[in-house]
Coordinates of C-alpha atoms and ligand atoms in Angstrom, one line a residue:
X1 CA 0.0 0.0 0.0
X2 CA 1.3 3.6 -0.7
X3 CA 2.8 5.2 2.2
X4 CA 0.7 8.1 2.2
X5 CA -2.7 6.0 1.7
X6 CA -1.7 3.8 5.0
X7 CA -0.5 6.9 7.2
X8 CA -3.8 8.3 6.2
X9 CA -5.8 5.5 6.3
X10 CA -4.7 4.4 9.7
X11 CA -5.0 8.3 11.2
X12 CA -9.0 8.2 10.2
X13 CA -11.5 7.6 12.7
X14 CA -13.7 5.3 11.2
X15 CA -16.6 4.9 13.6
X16 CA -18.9 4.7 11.0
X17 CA -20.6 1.0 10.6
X18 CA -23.4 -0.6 8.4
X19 CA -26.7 -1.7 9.9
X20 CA -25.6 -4.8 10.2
X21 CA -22.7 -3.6 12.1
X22 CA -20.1 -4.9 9.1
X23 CA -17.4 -1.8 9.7
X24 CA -16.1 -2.8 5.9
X25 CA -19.3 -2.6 4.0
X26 CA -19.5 0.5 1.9
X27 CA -23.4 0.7 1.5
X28 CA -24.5 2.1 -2.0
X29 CA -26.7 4.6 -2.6
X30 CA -28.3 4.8 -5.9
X31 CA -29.6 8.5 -7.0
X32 CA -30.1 7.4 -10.7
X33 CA -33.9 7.8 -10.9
X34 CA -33.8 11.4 -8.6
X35 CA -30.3 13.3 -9.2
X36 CA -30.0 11.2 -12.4
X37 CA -33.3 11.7 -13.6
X38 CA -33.0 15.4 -12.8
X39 CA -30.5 16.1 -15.7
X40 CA -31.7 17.9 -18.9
X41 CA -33.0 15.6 -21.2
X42 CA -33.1 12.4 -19.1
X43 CA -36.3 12.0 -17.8
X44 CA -38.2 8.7 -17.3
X45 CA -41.5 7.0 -17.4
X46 CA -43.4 6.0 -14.9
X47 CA -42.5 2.0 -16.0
X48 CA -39.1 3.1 -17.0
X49 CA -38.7 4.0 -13.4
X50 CA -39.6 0.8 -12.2
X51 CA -37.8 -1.7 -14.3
X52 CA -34.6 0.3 -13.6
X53 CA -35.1 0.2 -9.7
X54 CA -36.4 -3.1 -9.8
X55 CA -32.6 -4.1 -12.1
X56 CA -31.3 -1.9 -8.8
X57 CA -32.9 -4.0 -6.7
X58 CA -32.2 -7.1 -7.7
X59 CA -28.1 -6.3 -8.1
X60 CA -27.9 -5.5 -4.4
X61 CA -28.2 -1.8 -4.2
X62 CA -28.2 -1.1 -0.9
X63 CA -30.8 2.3 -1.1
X64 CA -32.6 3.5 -3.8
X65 CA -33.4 7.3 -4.1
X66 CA -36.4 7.0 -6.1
X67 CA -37.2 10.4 -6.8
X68 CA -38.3 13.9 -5.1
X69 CA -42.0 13.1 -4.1
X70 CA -43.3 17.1 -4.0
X71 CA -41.8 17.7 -7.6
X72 CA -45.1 16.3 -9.0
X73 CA -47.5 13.7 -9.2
X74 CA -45.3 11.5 -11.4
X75 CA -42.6 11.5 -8.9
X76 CA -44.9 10.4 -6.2
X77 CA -46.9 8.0 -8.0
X78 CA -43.1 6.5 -8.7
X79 CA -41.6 6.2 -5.4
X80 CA -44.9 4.9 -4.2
X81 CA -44.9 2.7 -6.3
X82 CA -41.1 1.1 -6.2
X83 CA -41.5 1.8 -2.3
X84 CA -44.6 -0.7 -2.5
X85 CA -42.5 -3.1 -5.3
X86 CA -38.8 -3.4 -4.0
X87 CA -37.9 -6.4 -2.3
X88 CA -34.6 -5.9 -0.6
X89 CA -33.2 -2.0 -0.7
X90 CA -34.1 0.2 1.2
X91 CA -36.3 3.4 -0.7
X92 CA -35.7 6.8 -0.2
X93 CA -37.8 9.7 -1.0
X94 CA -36.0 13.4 -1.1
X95 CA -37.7 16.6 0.6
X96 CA -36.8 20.2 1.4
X97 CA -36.3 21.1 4.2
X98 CA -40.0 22.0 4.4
X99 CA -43.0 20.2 6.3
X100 CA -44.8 19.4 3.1
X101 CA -42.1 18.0 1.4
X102 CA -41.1 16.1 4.3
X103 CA -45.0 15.2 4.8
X104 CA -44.8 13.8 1.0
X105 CA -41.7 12.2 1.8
X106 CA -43.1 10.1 4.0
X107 CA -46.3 9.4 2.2
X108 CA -44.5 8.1 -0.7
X109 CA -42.6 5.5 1.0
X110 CA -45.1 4.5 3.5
X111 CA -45.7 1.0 2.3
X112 CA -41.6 0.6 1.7
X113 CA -40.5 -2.9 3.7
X114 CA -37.9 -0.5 4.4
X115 CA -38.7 3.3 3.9
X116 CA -35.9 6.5 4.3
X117 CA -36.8 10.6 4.1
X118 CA -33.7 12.0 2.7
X119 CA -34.4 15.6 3.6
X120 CA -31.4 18.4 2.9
X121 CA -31.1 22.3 3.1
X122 CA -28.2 24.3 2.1
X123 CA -25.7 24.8 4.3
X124 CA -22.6 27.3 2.8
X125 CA -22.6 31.2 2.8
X126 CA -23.2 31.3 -0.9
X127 CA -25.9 29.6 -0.7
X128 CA -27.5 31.0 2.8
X129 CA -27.2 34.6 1.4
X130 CA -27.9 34.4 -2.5
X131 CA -30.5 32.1 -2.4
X132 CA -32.6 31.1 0.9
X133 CA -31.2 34.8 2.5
X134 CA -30.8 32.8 5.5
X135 CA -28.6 33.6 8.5
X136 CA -26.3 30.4 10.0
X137 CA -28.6 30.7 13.3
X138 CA -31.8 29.9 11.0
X139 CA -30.5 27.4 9.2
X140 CA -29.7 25.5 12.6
X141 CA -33.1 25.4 13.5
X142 CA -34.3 24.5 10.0
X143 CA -32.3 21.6 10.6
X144 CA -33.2 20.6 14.0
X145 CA -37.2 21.3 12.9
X146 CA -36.9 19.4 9.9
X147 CA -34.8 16.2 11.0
X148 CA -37.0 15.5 14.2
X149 CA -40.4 16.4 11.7
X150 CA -38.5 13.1 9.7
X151 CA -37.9 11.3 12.8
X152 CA -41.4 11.6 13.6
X153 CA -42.5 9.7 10.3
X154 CA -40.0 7.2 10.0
X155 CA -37.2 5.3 11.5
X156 CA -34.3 5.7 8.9
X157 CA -33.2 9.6 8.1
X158 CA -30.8 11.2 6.2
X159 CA -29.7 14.5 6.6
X160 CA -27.5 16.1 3.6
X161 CA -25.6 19.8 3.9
X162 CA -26.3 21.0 0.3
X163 CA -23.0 22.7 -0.8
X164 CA -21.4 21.2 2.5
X165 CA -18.0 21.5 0.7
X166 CA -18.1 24.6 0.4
X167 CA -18.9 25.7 4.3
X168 CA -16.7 26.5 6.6
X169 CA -15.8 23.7 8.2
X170 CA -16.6 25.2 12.1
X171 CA -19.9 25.7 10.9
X172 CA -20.3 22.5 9.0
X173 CA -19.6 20.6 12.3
X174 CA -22.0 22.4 14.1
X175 CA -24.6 21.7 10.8
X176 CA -24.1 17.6 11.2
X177 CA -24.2 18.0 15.3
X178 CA -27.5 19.5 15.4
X179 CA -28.7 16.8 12.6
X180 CA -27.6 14.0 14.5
X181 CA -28.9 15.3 18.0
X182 CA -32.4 15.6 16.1
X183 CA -32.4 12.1 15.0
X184 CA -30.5 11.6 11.8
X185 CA -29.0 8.1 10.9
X186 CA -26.9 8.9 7.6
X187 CA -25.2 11.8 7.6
X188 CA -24.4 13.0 3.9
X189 CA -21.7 15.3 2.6
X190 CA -22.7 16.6 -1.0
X191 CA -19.9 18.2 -3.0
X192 CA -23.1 19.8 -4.9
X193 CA -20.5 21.9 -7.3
X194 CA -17.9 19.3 -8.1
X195 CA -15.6 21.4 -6.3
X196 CA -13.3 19.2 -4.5
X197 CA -10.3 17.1 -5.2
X198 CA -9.9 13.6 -3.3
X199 CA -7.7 15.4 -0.7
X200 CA -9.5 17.7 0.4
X201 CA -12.8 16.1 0.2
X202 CA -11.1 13.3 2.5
X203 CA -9.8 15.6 5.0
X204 CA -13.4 17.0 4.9
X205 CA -14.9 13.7 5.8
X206 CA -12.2 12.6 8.9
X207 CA -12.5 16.0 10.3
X208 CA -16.2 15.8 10.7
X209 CA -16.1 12.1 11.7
X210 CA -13.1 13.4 14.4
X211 CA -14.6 16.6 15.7
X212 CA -18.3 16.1 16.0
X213 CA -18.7 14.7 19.0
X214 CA -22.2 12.4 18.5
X215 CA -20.8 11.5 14.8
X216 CA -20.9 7.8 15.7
X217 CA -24.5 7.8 15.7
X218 CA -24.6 8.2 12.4
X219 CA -23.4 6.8 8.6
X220 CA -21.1 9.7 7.2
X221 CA -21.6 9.5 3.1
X222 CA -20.4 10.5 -0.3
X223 CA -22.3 12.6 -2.9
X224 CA -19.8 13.5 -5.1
X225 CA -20.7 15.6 -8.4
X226 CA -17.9 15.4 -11.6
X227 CA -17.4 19.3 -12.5
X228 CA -13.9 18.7 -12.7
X229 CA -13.9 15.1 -13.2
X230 CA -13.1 14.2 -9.7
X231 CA -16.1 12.6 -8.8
X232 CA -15.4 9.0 -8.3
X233 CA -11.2 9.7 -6.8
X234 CA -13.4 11.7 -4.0
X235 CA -16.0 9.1 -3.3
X236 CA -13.6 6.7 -2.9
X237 CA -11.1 8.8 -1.1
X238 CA -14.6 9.7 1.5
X239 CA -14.7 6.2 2.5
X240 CA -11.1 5.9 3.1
X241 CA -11.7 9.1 5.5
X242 CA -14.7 6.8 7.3
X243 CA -17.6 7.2 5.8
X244 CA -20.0 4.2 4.8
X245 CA -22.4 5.2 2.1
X246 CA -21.3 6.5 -1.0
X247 CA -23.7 7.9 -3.0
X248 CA -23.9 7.3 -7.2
X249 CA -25.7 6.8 -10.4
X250 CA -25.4 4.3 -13.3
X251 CA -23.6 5.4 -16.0
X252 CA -22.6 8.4 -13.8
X253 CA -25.5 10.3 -14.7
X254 CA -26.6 13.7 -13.2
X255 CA -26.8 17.2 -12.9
X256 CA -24.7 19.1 -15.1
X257 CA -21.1 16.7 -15.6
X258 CA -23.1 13.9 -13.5
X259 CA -22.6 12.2 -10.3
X260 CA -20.2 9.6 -9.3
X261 CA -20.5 6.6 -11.6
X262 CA -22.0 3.1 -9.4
X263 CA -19.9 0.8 -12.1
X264 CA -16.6 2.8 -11.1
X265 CA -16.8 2.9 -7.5
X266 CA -18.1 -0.6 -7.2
X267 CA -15.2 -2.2 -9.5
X268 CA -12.6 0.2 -8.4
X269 CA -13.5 -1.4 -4.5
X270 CA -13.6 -4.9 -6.2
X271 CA -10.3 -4.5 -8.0
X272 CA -8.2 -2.5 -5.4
X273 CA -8.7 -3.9 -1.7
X274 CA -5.0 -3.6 -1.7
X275 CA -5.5 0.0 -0.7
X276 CA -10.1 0.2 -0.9
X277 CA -10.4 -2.4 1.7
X278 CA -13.9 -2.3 1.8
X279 CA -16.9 -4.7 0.4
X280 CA -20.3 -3.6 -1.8
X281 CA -23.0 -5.9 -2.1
X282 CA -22.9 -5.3 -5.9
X283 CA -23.8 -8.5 -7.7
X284 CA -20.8 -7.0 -10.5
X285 CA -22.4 -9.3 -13.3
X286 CA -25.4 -7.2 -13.8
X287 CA -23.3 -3.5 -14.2
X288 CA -23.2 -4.0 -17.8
X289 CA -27.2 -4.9 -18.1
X290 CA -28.1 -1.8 -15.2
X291 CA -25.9 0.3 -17.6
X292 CA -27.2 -0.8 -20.7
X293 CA -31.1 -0.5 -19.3
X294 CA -30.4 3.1 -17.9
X295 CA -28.7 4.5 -21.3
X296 CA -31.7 2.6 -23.3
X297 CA -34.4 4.8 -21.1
X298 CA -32.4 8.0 -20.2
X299 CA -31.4 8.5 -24.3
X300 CA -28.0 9.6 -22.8
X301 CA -25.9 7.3 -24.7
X302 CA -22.5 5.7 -23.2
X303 CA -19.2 7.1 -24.6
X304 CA -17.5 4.5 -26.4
X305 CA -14.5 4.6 -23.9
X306 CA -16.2 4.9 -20.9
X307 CA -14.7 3.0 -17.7
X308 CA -16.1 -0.3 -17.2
X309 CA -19.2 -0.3 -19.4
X310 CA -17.8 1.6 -22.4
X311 CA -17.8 -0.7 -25.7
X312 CA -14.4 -0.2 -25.7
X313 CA -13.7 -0.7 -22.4
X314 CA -12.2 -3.6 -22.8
X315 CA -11.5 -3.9 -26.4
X316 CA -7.8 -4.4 -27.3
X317 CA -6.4 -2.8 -30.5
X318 CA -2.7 -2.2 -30.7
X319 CA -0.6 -5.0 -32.0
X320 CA 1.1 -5.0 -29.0
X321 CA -2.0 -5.1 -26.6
X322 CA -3.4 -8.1 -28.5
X323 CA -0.5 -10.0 -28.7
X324 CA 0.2 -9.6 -24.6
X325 CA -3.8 -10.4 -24.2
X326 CA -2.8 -14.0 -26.4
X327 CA -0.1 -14.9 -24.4
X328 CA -2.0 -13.8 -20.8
X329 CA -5.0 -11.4 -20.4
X330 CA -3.9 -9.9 -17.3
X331 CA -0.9 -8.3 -19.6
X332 CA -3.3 -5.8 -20.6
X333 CA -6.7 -6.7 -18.1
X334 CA -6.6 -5.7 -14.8
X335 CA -10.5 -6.7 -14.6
X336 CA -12.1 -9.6 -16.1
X337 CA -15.4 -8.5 -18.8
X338 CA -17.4 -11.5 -17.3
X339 CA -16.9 -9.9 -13.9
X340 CA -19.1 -6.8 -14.8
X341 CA -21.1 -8.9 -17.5
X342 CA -19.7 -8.2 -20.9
X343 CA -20.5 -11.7 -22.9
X344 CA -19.4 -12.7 -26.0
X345 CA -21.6 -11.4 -28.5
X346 CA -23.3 -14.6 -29.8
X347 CA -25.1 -15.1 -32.7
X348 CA -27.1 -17.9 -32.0
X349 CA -30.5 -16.6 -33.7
X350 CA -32.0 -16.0 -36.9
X351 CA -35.3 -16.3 -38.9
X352 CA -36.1 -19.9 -38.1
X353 CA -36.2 -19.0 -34.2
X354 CA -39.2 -20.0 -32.8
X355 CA -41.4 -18.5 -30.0
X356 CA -39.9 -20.7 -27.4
X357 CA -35.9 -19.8 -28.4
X358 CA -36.7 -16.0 -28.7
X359 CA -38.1 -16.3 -24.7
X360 CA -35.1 -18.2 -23.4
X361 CA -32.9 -15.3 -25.4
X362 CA -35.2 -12.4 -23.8
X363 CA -34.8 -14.5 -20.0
X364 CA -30.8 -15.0 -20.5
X365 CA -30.8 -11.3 -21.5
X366 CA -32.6 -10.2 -18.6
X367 CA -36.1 -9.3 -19.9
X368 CA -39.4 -10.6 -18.7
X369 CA -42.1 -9.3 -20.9
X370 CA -45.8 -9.1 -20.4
X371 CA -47.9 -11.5 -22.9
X372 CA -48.5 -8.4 -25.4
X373 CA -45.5 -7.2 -25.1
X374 CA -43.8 -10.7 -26.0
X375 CA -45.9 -11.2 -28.5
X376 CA -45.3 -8.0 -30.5
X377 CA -41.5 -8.3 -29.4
X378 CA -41.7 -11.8 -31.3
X379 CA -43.5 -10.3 -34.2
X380 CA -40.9 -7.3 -34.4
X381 CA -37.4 -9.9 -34.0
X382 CA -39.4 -12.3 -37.0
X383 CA -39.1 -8.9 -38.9
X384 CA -35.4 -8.3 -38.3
X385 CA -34.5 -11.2 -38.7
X386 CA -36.0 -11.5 -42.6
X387 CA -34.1 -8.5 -43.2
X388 CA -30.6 -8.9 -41.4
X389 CA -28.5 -12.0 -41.7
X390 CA -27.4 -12.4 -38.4
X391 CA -29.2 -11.3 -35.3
X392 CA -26.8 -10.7 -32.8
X393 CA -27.9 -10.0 -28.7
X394 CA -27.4 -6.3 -28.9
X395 CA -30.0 -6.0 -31.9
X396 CA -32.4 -8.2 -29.8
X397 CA -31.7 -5.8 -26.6
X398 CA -32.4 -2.6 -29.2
X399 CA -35.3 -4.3 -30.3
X400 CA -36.9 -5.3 -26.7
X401 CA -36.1 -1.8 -25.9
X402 CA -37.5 -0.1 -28.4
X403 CA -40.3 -2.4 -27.4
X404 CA -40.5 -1.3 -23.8
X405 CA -40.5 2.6 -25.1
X406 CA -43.1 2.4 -27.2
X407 CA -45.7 0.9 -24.9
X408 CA -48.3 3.3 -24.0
X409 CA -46.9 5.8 -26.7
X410 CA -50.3 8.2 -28.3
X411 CA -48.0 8.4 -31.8
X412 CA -46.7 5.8 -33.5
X413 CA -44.9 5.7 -36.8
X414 CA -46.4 3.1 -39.0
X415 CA -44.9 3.9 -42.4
X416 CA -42.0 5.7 -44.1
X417 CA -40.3 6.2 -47.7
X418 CA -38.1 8.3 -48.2
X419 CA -36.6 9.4 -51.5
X420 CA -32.9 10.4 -50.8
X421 CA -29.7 10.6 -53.1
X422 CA -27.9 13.9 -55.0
X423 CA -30.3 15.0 -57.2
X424 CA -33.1 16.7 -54.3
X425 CA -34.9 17.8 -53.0
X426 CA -35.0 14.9 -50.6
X427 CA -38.6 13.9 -49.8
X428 CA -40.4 11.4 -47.1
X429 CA -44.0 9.9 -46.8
X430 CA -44.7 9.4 -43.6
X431 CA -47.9 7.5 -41.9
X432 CA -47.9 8.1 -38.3
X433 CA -51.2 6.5 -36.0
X434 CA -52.0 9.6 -33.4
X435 CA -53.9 8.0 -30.9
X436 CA -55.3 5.2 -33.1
X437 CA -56.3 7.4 -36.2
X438 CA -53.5 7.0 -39.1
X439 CA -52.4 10.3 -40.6
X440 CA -50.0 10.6 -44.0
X441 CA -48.7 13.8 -45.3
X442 CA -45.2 14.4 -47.6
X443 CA -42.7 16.8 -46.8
X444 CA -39.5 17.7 -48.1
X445 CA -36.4 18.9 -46.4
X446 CA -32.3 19.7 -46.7
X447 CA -31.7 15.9 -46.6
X448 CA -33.8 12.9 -45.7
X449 CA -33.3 13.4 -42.2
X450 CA -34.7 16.7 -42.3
X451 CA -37.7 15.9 -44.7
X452 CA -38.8 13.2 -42.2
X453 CA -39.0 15.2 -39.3
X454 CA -40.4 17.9 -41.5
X455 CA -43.6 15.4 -42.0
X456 CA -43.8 14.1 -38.4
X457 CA -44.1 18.2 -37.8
X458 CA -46.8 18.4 -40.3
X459 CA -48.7 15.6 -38.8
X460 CA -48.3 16.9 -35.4
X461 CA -47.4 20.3 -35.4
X462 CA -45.4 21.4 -32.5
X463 CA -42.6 24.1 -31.4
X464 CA -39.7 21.7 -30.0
X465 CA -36.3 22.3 -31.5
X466 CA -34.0 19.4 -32.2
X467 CA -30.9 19.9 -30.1
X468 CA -29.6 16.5 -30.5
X469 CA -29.4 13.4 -33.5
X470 CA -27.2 11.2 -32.9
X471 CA -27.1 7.4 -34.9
X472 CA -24.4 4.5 -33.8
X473 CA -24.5 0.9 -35.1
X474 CA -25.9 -1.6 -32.9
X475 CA -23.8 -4.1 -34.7
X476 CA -20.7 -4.2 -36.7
X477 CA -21.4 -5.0 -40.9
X478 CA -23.6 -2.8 -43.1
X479 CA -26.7 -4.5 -42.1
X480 CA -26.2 -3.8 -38.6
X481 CA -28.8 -1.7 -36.7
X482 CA -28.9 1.9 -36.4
X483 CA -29.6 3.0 -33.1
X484 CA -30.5 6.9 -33.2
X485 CA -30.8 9.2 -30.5
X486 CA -33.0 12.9 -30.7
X487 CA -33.3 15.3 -28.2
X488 CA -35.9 18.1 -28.1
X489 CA -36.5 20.8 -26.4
X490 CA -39.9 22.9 -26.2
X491 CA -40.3 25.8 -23.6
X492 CA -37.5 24.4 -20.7
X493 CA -38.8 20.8 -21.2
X494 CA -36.4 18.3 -22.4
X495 CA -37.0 15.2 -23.8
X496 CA -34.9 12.0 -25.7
X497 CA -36.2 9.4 -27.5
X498 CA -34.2 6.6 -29.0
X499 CA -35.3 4.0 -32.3
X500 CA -33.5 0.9 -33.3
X501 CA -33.9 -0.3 -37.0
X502 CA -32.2 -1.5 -39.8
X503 CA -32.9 1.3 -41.9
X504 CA -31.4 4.2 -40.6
X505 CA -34.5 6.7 -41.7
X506 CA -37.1 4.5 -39.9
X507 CA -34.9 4.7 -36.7
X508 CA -34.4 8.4 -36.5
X509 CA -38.4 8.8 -36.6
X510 CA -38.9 6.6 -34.2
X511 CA -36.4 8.2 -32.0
X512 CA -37.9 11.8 -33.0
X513 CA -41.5 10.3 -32.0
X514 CA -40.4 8.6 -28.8
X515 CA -39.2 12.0 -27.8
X516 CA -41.9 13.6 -28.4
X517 CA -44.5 11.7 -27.1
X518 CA -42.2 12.2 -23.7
X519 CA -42.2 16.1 -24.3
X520 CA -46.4 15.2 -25.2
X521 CA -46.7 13.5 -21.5
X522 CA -44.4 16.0 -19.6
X523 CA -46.7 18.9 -20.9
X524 CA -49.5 16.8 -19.3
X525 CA -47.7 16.6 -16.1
X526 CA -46.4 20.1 -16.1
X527 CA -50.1 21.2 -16.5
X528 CA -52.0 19.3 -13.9
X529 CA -49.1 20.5 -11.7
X530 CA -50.5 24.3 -12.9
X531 CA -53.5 23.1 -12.2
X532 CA -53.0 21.7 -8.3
X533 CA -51.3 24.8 -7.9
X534 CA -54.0 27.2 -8.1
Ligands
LIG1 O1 -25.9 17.6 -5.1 C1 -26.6 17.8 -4.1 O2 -26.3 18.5 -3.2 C2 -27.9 17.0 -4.0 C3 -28.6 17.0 -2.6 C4 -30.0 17.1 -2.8 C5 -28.2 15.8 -1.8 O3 -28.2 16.3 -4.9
LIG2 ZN1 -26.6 15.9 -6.3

């Protein structure tokens, strides 16, 4: 171990223990479906939101946040109903620091087997005097008011310092005193701004841990943003400073830059206890599937090199590389793929599949499809399959998840031709079905990109701008899969839709009207919200 590490590791107090008094666990927090869902663009549906915490679930995250119950309806209607669903995690449910929100809080994860407020308020001067022109004295109170208003409706409370990274620390220990004194079990840390470097951030951690005097009554945790890239170094560099809970999001997902990625804490803890001696109770196998799921539903697409779940991640190139990965993988490998569930791509169906071989594919690849759903899956893989040689798991997965998406979708594109080449304009018949009623209208456009989602506006007229389009191959070969993304934005509301298909022009309007049948339902939400309001 480096010298530094074990001086430091050694000086920290760690007090801090799990519930089940293990001192080496690291529990994990998952904010996926509330910081994660938060970001611009990433927003999920109401069965999105359960499949992914139910994949949570069943890998061994330790809490899921399932969302911000007073945000709106949606959100409570979620974390009720992954509170009521989850098996083994505990679910937790953010408020202000406010006696609704905490009321709402604790209405939303009433019928949890195992239910947590996560209430928070800001604690630094930036924040106290630009935005809640609160002095330090107030804020105490808020904290002691809110905390024991949690206490009162539930067991398991967390308390979180918003900006705690940058407050003094003086009054920071006197922030996470008065929070435990009121009744809080996990204590939580947020580097909201992405501010810190490991160091610091782990000096942070042991000093509270040291100074406050009740801080073993409590989990210290990690909520580490990744401004400057630093996100998962500090998580990891907060536990080895004592704290027990590190909080994180699949694929890193987030506000602004993200949060700390689960897949890179988890696998840096696996692969390190040299100087991370810690445990998770990460099932490791199911990271590539939770990060696959999460980018299929969020639309943010995974960068190609992206630790641990990147394509690339552990694709070997160089002449060099390949020939040390012949002679002994762990030349070039310091992880094995199988250990965070990256198979071999096999290529084991095709058109003479029957119904019984495409359910054993969908059940090794982790979906369990309702009866419709299967059977309009089956119908959609016979389809691929006449038109692309080989079907390969990742078209199946596009597939199933373009499946999943459309479900409960009011447009739906039926037909397309397009009529593309040099000599334009470039033109596209489209037949969409807007809520059951087929509509067809031709447009032309700068390209046949631009022609199709010039008829989808014609058949649904609409303000969003197109911020993003985005296509990758699902597959290698030229009959591989496109897999597009779109983005749109109409009045502050975001929304991404992806499409899967072997032609390329028939995915991008599927991804166009995925998103905006999201934008369709978020202006639904945003109104009855109006509406509640008044
Ligand atoms: O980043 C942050 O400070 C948060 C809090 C609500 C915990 O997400
Ligand atoms: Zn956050």
């Amino acid at each position: 171990m480096n010298e530094m590490i074990k001086a430091r590791a050694s000086t920290a107090k760690t007090k801090t223990t799990n519930a089940s008094g293990d001192h080496d666990q690291v529990l994990i927090f998952d904010t996926t479906l509330r910081d994660g869902e938060q970001s611009p663009g990433a927003s999920m549906t109401h069965d999105e939101k359960l499949m992914v915490a139910h994949q949570l679930d069943q890998m061994g995250v330790d809490i899921i946040e399932a969302g911000f119950p007073i945000a709106s309806n949606g959100d409570f209607e979620a974390v009720s109903e992954i509170a009521k669903t989850v098996e083994h995690a505990v679910v937790a449910g953010l408020a202000r620091a406010i006696p609704a929100d905490i009321d709402r809080a604790a209405e939303a994860v009433r019928h949890a087997k195992r239910g947590r407020i996560h209430t928070f308020v800001s604690t630094s001067p930036i924040h106290l005097v630009n935005q809640m022109k609160k002095t330090q004295e107030e804020v105490l109170e808020i904290i002691t008011k809110s905390v024991t208003q949690a206490r009162n409706l539930v067991e398991d409370v967390e308390w979180s310092g918003m900006d705690a990274t940058r407050t003094p620390i003086d009054y920071l220990c006197q922030t996470v005193e008065a929070a435990i004194n009121a009744g809080a079990t996990t204590i939580n840390i947020p580097d909201t701004v992405g501010y810190m470097v490991a160091d610091e951030y782990y000096d942070m951690i042991a000093e509270l841990i040291n100074r406050v005097p009740n801080s073993d009554k409590a989990i210290f945790s990690t909520h580490c943003h990744d401004d400057l890239g630093c996100a998962v170094s500090n998580s990891l560099a907060g536990a080895r400073a004592g704290a027990r809970q590190i909080e994180c999001t699949i694929n890193g997902l987030g506000e602004r830059a993200g949060n700390a990625a689960l897949e890179e804490i988890v696998m840096a803890i696996r692969t390190r206890p040299d100087v991370l001696p810690f445990r998770t109770g990460i099932e490791t196998t199911e990271l590539m599937r939770a990060s696959k799921m999460v980018a299929n539903v969020s639309g943010f697409v995974v960068q190609y090199n992206k630790a641990i779940v990147g394509a690339n991640a552990f694709a070997h190139e160089s002449g060099i590389h390949q020939d040390g990965m012949l002679k002994n993988a762990e030349t070039y490998e310091i992880m094995r793929p199988q250990d965070v569930g990256v198979k071999e791509t096999s290529l084991v169906m095709g058109k003479h599949s029957g119904r019984h071989a495409f359910k054993e594919k969908l059940i090794d690849l982790g979906f369990d499809l309702g009866d419709n759903s299967f059977q309009d899956a089956f119908r959609r893989f016979k389809d691929l399959a006449d038109k692309k040689k080989h079907v390969y798991d990742e078209d199946i997965e596009a597939l199933v998840s373009d499946e999943a998406t459309m479900a409960g979708e009011s447009i739906r594109v039926e037909a397309l031709t397009v009529i593309a080449g040099t000599s334009g304009p470039q033109k596209a018949t489209m037949t969409l079905s807007v809520d059951g009623e087929h509509v067809t209208k031709e447009a032309t456009g700068d390209g046949p990109v631009d022609a199709t989602f010039n008829a989808i506006r014609m058949i649904v007229p609409h303000e969003a701008k197109l911020q993003l389009y985005q296509v990758s191959a699902v597959t290698e070969g030229t009959d591989a899969q496109a897999e597009v993304s779109v983005r749109l934005e109409e009045n502050d509301m975001i929304a991404t839709g992806k499409g899967a298909e072997t032609d390329t022009m028939v995915a991008s309007a599927k991804a166009y009207v995925s998103a905006l049948n999201k934008l369709i339902a978020r202006r639904g939400r945003v109104h009855a919200q109006k509406l509640e309001a008044i």
